[in-house]
Amino acid sequence: MSARQREILKLVKTHAPITGDQLSEMIGIGKSTLRADLSLLVMLRLLEAKPKVGYFLGDAENSKDSVLKRWEGAKVKDVQGMPVNVSETLSVHDAVISLFMGNAEALTVVDDNQHFVGVVTPKDLLKVTLGHSNAAAIPVSMAMNRLPAVVAVRAEQPLLEAVNKMLVQELDGLPVVTDLRKQQVEVIGWISKTNILRWMTE
């Protein structure tokens, strides 16, 4: 847990109920920066948010040490699921079918050598299909987000880092890859909010 997140908990403990605007003013940072910290603390159940009222200490506050120990010890590999890979030459039409058949939040795109080259989301596919009569023939490569613009994580990274990335970037999931510094990257997993919620309830 960061120093700022600890400061947030301290302020909430002292001033609850307290709004996000009040916290932002007390800490001296923008609301958009603070939002990721608050979302994480609510997810950890260390804070509770009530609309039009503000933030309170959550029900996990009493068992904070055990909750944090579990989170701080968790790695991406403990939570990740399998990716749904598609070829960059696959048609947008077939990609939509793969998306639904795989019950996936997004598709990871690979080249002919099975190297990771990008991600395509339902929103990306929708953008391409709207207003295009020949959308079925358009390849996924025309719709996907390519490396290095794709946000990704490694299996050995702390789970909290992945959660922070998802919150800051406003993403529902992230590809889990081998070392991004190498020329040829392989996708080995997918971590999503669904994976994390399932892990939290187990």
CSV table of C-alpha atoms in Angstrom, one decimal:
chain,number,residue,atom,x,y,z
A,1,MET,CA,0.0,0.0,0.0
A,2,SER,CA,1.4,3.4,-0.9
A,3,ALA,CA,1.9,6.3,1.5
A,4,ARG,CA,-0.9,8.2,-0.2
A,5,GLN,CA,-3.3,5.3,0.3
A,6,ARG,CA,-2.4,5.1,4.0
A,7,GLU,CA,-2.9,8.8,4.3
A,8,ILE,CA,-6.4,8.5,2.7
A,9,LEU,CA,-7.3,5.8,5.3
A,10,LYS,CA,-6.1,8.0,8.1
A,11,LEU,CA,-8.1,11.0,6.9
A,12,VAL,CA,-11.3,8.9,6.4
A,13,LYS,CA,-10.9,7.4,9.9
A,14,THR,CA,-10.7,10.9,11.3
A,15,HIS,CA,-13.2,12.8,9.2
A,16,ALA,CA,-15.8,10.2,8.0
A,17,PRO,CA,-18.0,10.7,6.2
A,18,ILE,CA,-15.8,12.6,3.8
A,19,THR,CA,-16.2,13.2,0.1
A,20,GLY,CA,-13.7,12.7,-2.7
A,21,ASP,CA,-13.6,16.5,-3.2
A,22,GLN,CA,-12.6,17.0,0.5
A,23,LEU,CA,-10.0,14.3,0.4
A,24,SER,CA,-8.6,15.8,-2.8
A,25,GLU,CA,-8.3,19.2,-1.2
A,26,MET,CA,-6.7,17.9,2.0
A,27,ILE,CA,-4.1,15.8,0.2
A,28,GLY,CA,-3.5,18.4,-2.5
A,29,ILE,CA,-3.9,16.2,-5.6
A,30,GLY,CA,-6.4,16.2,-8.4
A,31,LYS,CA,-9.6,14.2,-8.2
A,32,SER,CA,-8.7,12.1,-11.2
A,33,THR,CA,-5.4,11.0,-9.6
A,34,LEU,CA,-7.2,10.2,-6.3
A,35,ARG,CA,-9.9,8.2,-8.0
A,36,ALA,CA,-7.7,5.2,-8.7
A,37,ASP,CA,-6.6,5.1,-5.1
A,38,LEU,CA,-10.1,5.3,-3.8
A,39,SER,CA,-11.3,2.6,-6.2
A,40,LEU,CA,-8.6,0.3,-5.0
A,41,LEU,CA,-9.3,0.9,-1.3
A,42,VAL,CA,-13.0,0.2,-2.0
A,43,MET,CA,-12.2,-3.0,-3.9
A,44,LEU,CA,-10.1,-4.1,-0.9
A,45,ARG,CA,-13.1,-3.3,1.4
A,46,LEU,CA,-10.9,-1.0,3.4
A,47,LEU,CA,-13.2,1.9,2.4
A,48,GLU,CA,-17.0,2.0,1.8
A,49,ALA,CA,-18.5,4.6,-0.5
A,50,LYS,CA,-22.1,5.9,-0.1
A,51,PRO,CA,-23.5,8.0,-2.9
A,52,LYS,CA,-24.1,11.7,-1.9
A,53,VAL,CA,-22.6,11.0,1.5
A,54,GLY,CA,-19.0,10.1,1.2
A,55,TYR,CA,-16.4,7.6,2.3
A,56,PHE,CA,-16.4,5.5,5.5
A,57,LEU,CA,-14.0,2.8,6.8
A,58,GLY,CA,-14.9,-0.5,5.2
A,59,ASP,CA,-15.7,-3.8,7.0
A,60,ALA,CA,-12.2,-5.1,6.2
A,61,GLU,CA,-10.6,-2.4,8.4
A,62,ASN,CA,-10.7,-4.6,11.4
A,63,SER,CA,-8.9,-7.4,9.6
A,64,LYS,CA,-6.8,-5.0,7.5
A,65,ASP,CA,-3.5,-6.8,8.1
A,66,SER,CA,-4.7,-10.2,6.9
A,67,VAL,CA,-6.5,-8.7,3.9
A,68,LEU,CA,-3.4,-6.6,2.9
A,69,LYS,CA,-1.1,-9.6,3.4
A,70,ARG,CA,-3.1,-11.7,1.0
A,71,TRP,CA,-3.2,-8.9,-1.6
A,72,GLU,CA,0.5,-7.9,-1.2
A,73,GLY,CA,1.6,-11.5,-1.6
A,74,ALA,CA,-0.5,-12.1,-4.7
A,75,LYS,CA,1.0,-12.2,-8.2
A,76,VAL,CA,-0.7,-11.8,-11.5
A,77,LYS,CA,0.0,-15.5,-12.2
A,78,ASP,CA,-2.2,-16.5,-9.2
A,79,VAL,CA,-5.2,-14.9,-10.8
A,80,GLN,CA,-4.8,-14.9,-14.6
A,81,GLY,CA,-6.9,-16.9,-17.0
A,82,MET,CA,-6.3,-18.1,-20.5
A,83,PRO,CA,-6.2,-15.6,-23.4
A,84,VAL,CA,-8.4,-16.0,-26.4
A,85,ASN,CA,-5.9,-15.7,-29.3
A,86,VAL,CA,-6.8,-14.9,-32.9
A,87,SER,CA,-4.7,-14.3,-36.0
A,88,GLU,CA,-4.2,-10.8,-37.2
A,89,THR,CA,-5.4,-11.9,-40.6
A,90,LEU,CA,-8.7,-13.2,-39.2
A,91,SER,CA,-11.8,-11.3,-40.5
A,92,VAL,CA,-13.6,-8.9,-38.1
A,93,HIS,CA,-16.7,-11.1,-38.6
A,94,ASP,CA,-14.9,-14.2,-37.4
A,95,ALA,CA,-13.3,-12.2,-34.6
A,96,VAL,CA,-16.7,-11.3,-33.2
A,97,ILE,CA,-17.7,-15.0,-33.3
A,98,SER,CA,-14.4,-15.8,-31.4
A,99,LEU,CA,-15.2,-13.1,-28.8
A,100,PHE,CA,-18.6,-14.6,-28.0
A,101,MET,CA,-17.6,-18.2,-28.3
A,102,GLY,CA,-14.7,-17.6,-25.9
A,103,ASN,CA,-16.8,-15.5,-23.6
A,104,ALA,CA,-13.9,-13.0,-23.6
A,105,GLU,CA,-13.6,-9.3,-22.6
A,106,ALA,CA,-11.1,-8.9,-25.5
A,107,LEU,CA,-9.0,-10.9,-28.0
A,108,THR,CA,-5.3,-11.1,-28.0
A,109,VAL,CA,-3.9,-10.9,-31.5
A,110,VAL,CA,-0.9,-13.0,-32.7
A,111,ASP,CA,1.1,-13.2,-35.9
A,112,ASP,CA,1.8,-16.3,-38.0
A,113,ASN,CA,4.6,-17.3,-35.5
A,114,GLN,CA,2.2,-17.0,-32.5
A,115,HIS,CA,4.0,-13.8,-31.3
A,116,PHE,CA,1.8,-11.3,-29.5
A,117,VAL,CA,1.1,-8.2,-31.7
A,118,GLY,CA,-1.9,-6.5,-30.1
A,119,VAL,CA,-5.4,-6.5,-28.6
A,120,VAL,CA,-8.8,-6.0,-30.1
A,121,THR,CA,-11.8,-5.2,-27.9
A,122,PRO,CA,-15.6,-5.3,-28.7
A,123,LYS,CA,-15.5,-1.5,-29.0
A,124,ASP,CA,-12.7,-1.7,-31.6
A,125,LEU,CA,-14.7,-4.3,-33.6
A,126,LEU,CA,-17.9,-2.2,-33.4
A,127,LYS,CA,-16.1,0.9,-34.7
A,128,VAL,CA,-14.9,-1.0,-37.7
A,129,THR,CA,-18.3,-2.6,-38.5
A,130,LEU,CA,-20.4,0.5,-38.2
A,131,GLY,CA,-21.0,2.0,-41.6
A,132,HIS,CA,-18.9,-0.5,-43.5
A,133,SER,CA,-20.8,-2.8,-45.8
A,134,ASN,CA,-17.8,-5.0,-46.3
A,135,ALA,CA,-16.9,-5.2,-42.6
A,136,ALA,CA,-16.9,-9.0,-42.7
A,137,ALA,CA,-13.9,-9.0,-45.0
A,138,ILE,CA,-11.8,-6.5,-43.0
A,139,PRO,CA,-8.9,-8.2,-41.1
A,140,VAL,CA,-8.4,-7.8,-37.4
A,141,SER,CA,-5.2,-6.0,-38.0
A,142,MET,CA,-7.2,-3.0,-39.2
A,143,ALA,CA,-9.1,-2.8,-35.9
A,144,MET,CA,-6.7,-3.8,-33.2
A,145,ASN,CA,-4.5,-1.8,-30.8
A,146,ARG,CA,-0.8,-2.6,-31.6
A,147,LEU,CA,2.3,-3.0,-29.5
A,148,PRO,CA,3.8,-0.9,-28.0
A,149,ALA,CA,0.6,1.0,-27.3
A,150,VAL,CA,-1.0,-1.9,-25.6
A,151,VAL,CA,-0.9,-1.9,-21.7
A,152,ALA,CA,0.3,-5.3,-20.5
A,153,VAL,CA,1.6,-7.1,-17.4
A,154,ARG,CA,4.0,-10.0,-16.6
A,155,ALA,CA,3.0,-13.1,-14.7
A,156,GLU,CA,5.5,-12.3,-11.8
A,157,GLN,CA,4.2,-8.8,-11.2
A,158,PRO,CA,2.3,-8.0,-8.0
A,159,LEU,CA,-1.5,-8.3,-8.5
A,160,LEU,CA,-1.9,-4.8,-7.0
A,161,GLU,CA,0.2,-3.3,-9.9
A,162,ALA,CA,-2.2,-4.9,-12.4
A,163,VAL,CA,-5.2,-3.6,-10.6
A,164,ASN,CA,-3.7,-0.1,-10.5
A,165,LYS,CA,-3.0,-0.2,-14.2
A,166,MET,CA,-6.6,-1.3,-15.0
A,167,LEU,CA,-7.9,1.5,-12.8
A,168,VAL,CA,-5.7,4.2,-14.1
A,169,GLN,CA,-6.1,3.2,-17.8
A,170,GLU,CA,-9.8,2.4,-17.3
A,171,LEU,CA,-9.5,-1.1,-18.7
A,172,ASP,CA,-11.5,-4.2,-18.0
A,173,GLY,CA,-8.5,-6.5,-18.5
A,174,LEU,CA,-4.9,-6.8,-19.5
A,175,PRO,CA,-2.8,-9.3,-21.5
A,176,VAL,CA,-0.2,-11.2,-19.5
A,177,VAL,CA,3.0,-11.4,-21.6
A,178,THR,CA,6.6,-12.4,-21.6
A,179,ASP,CA,9.3,-9.7,-21.4
A,180,LEU,CA,8.1,-6.7,-23.4
A,181,ARG,CA,11.7,-5.6,-23.9
A,182,LYS,CA,12.4,-8.5,-26.2
A,183,GLN,CA,11.8,-8.4,-29.9
A,184,GLN,CA,9.3,-11.3,-29.9
A,185,VAL,CA,6.7,-11.2,-27.2
A,186,GLU,CA,4.4,-14.1,-26.3
A,187,VAL,CA,1.0,-13.8,-24.6
A,188,ILE,CA,0.6,-16.3,-21.8
A,189,GLY,CA,-2.6,-15.2,-20.1
A,190,TRP,CA,-5.3,-12.6,-19.5
A,191,ILE,CA,-6.2,-10.9,-16.3
A,192,SER,CA,-9.5,-9.2,-15.9
A,193,LYS,CA,-11.8,-7.7,-13.3
A,194,THR,CA,-13.8,-10.9,-13.5
A,195,ASN,CA,-10.7,-13.0,-12.6
A,196,ILE,CA,-9.9,-10.7,-9.7
A,197,LEU,CA,-13.4,-10.8,-8.3
A,198,ARG,CA,-13.5,-14.6,-8.6
A,199,TRP,CA,-10.2,-14.8,-6.7
A,200,MET,CA,-11.5,-12.4,-4.0
A,201,THR,CA,-14.6,-14.5,-3.4
A,202,GLU,CA,-12.7,-17.9,-3.2
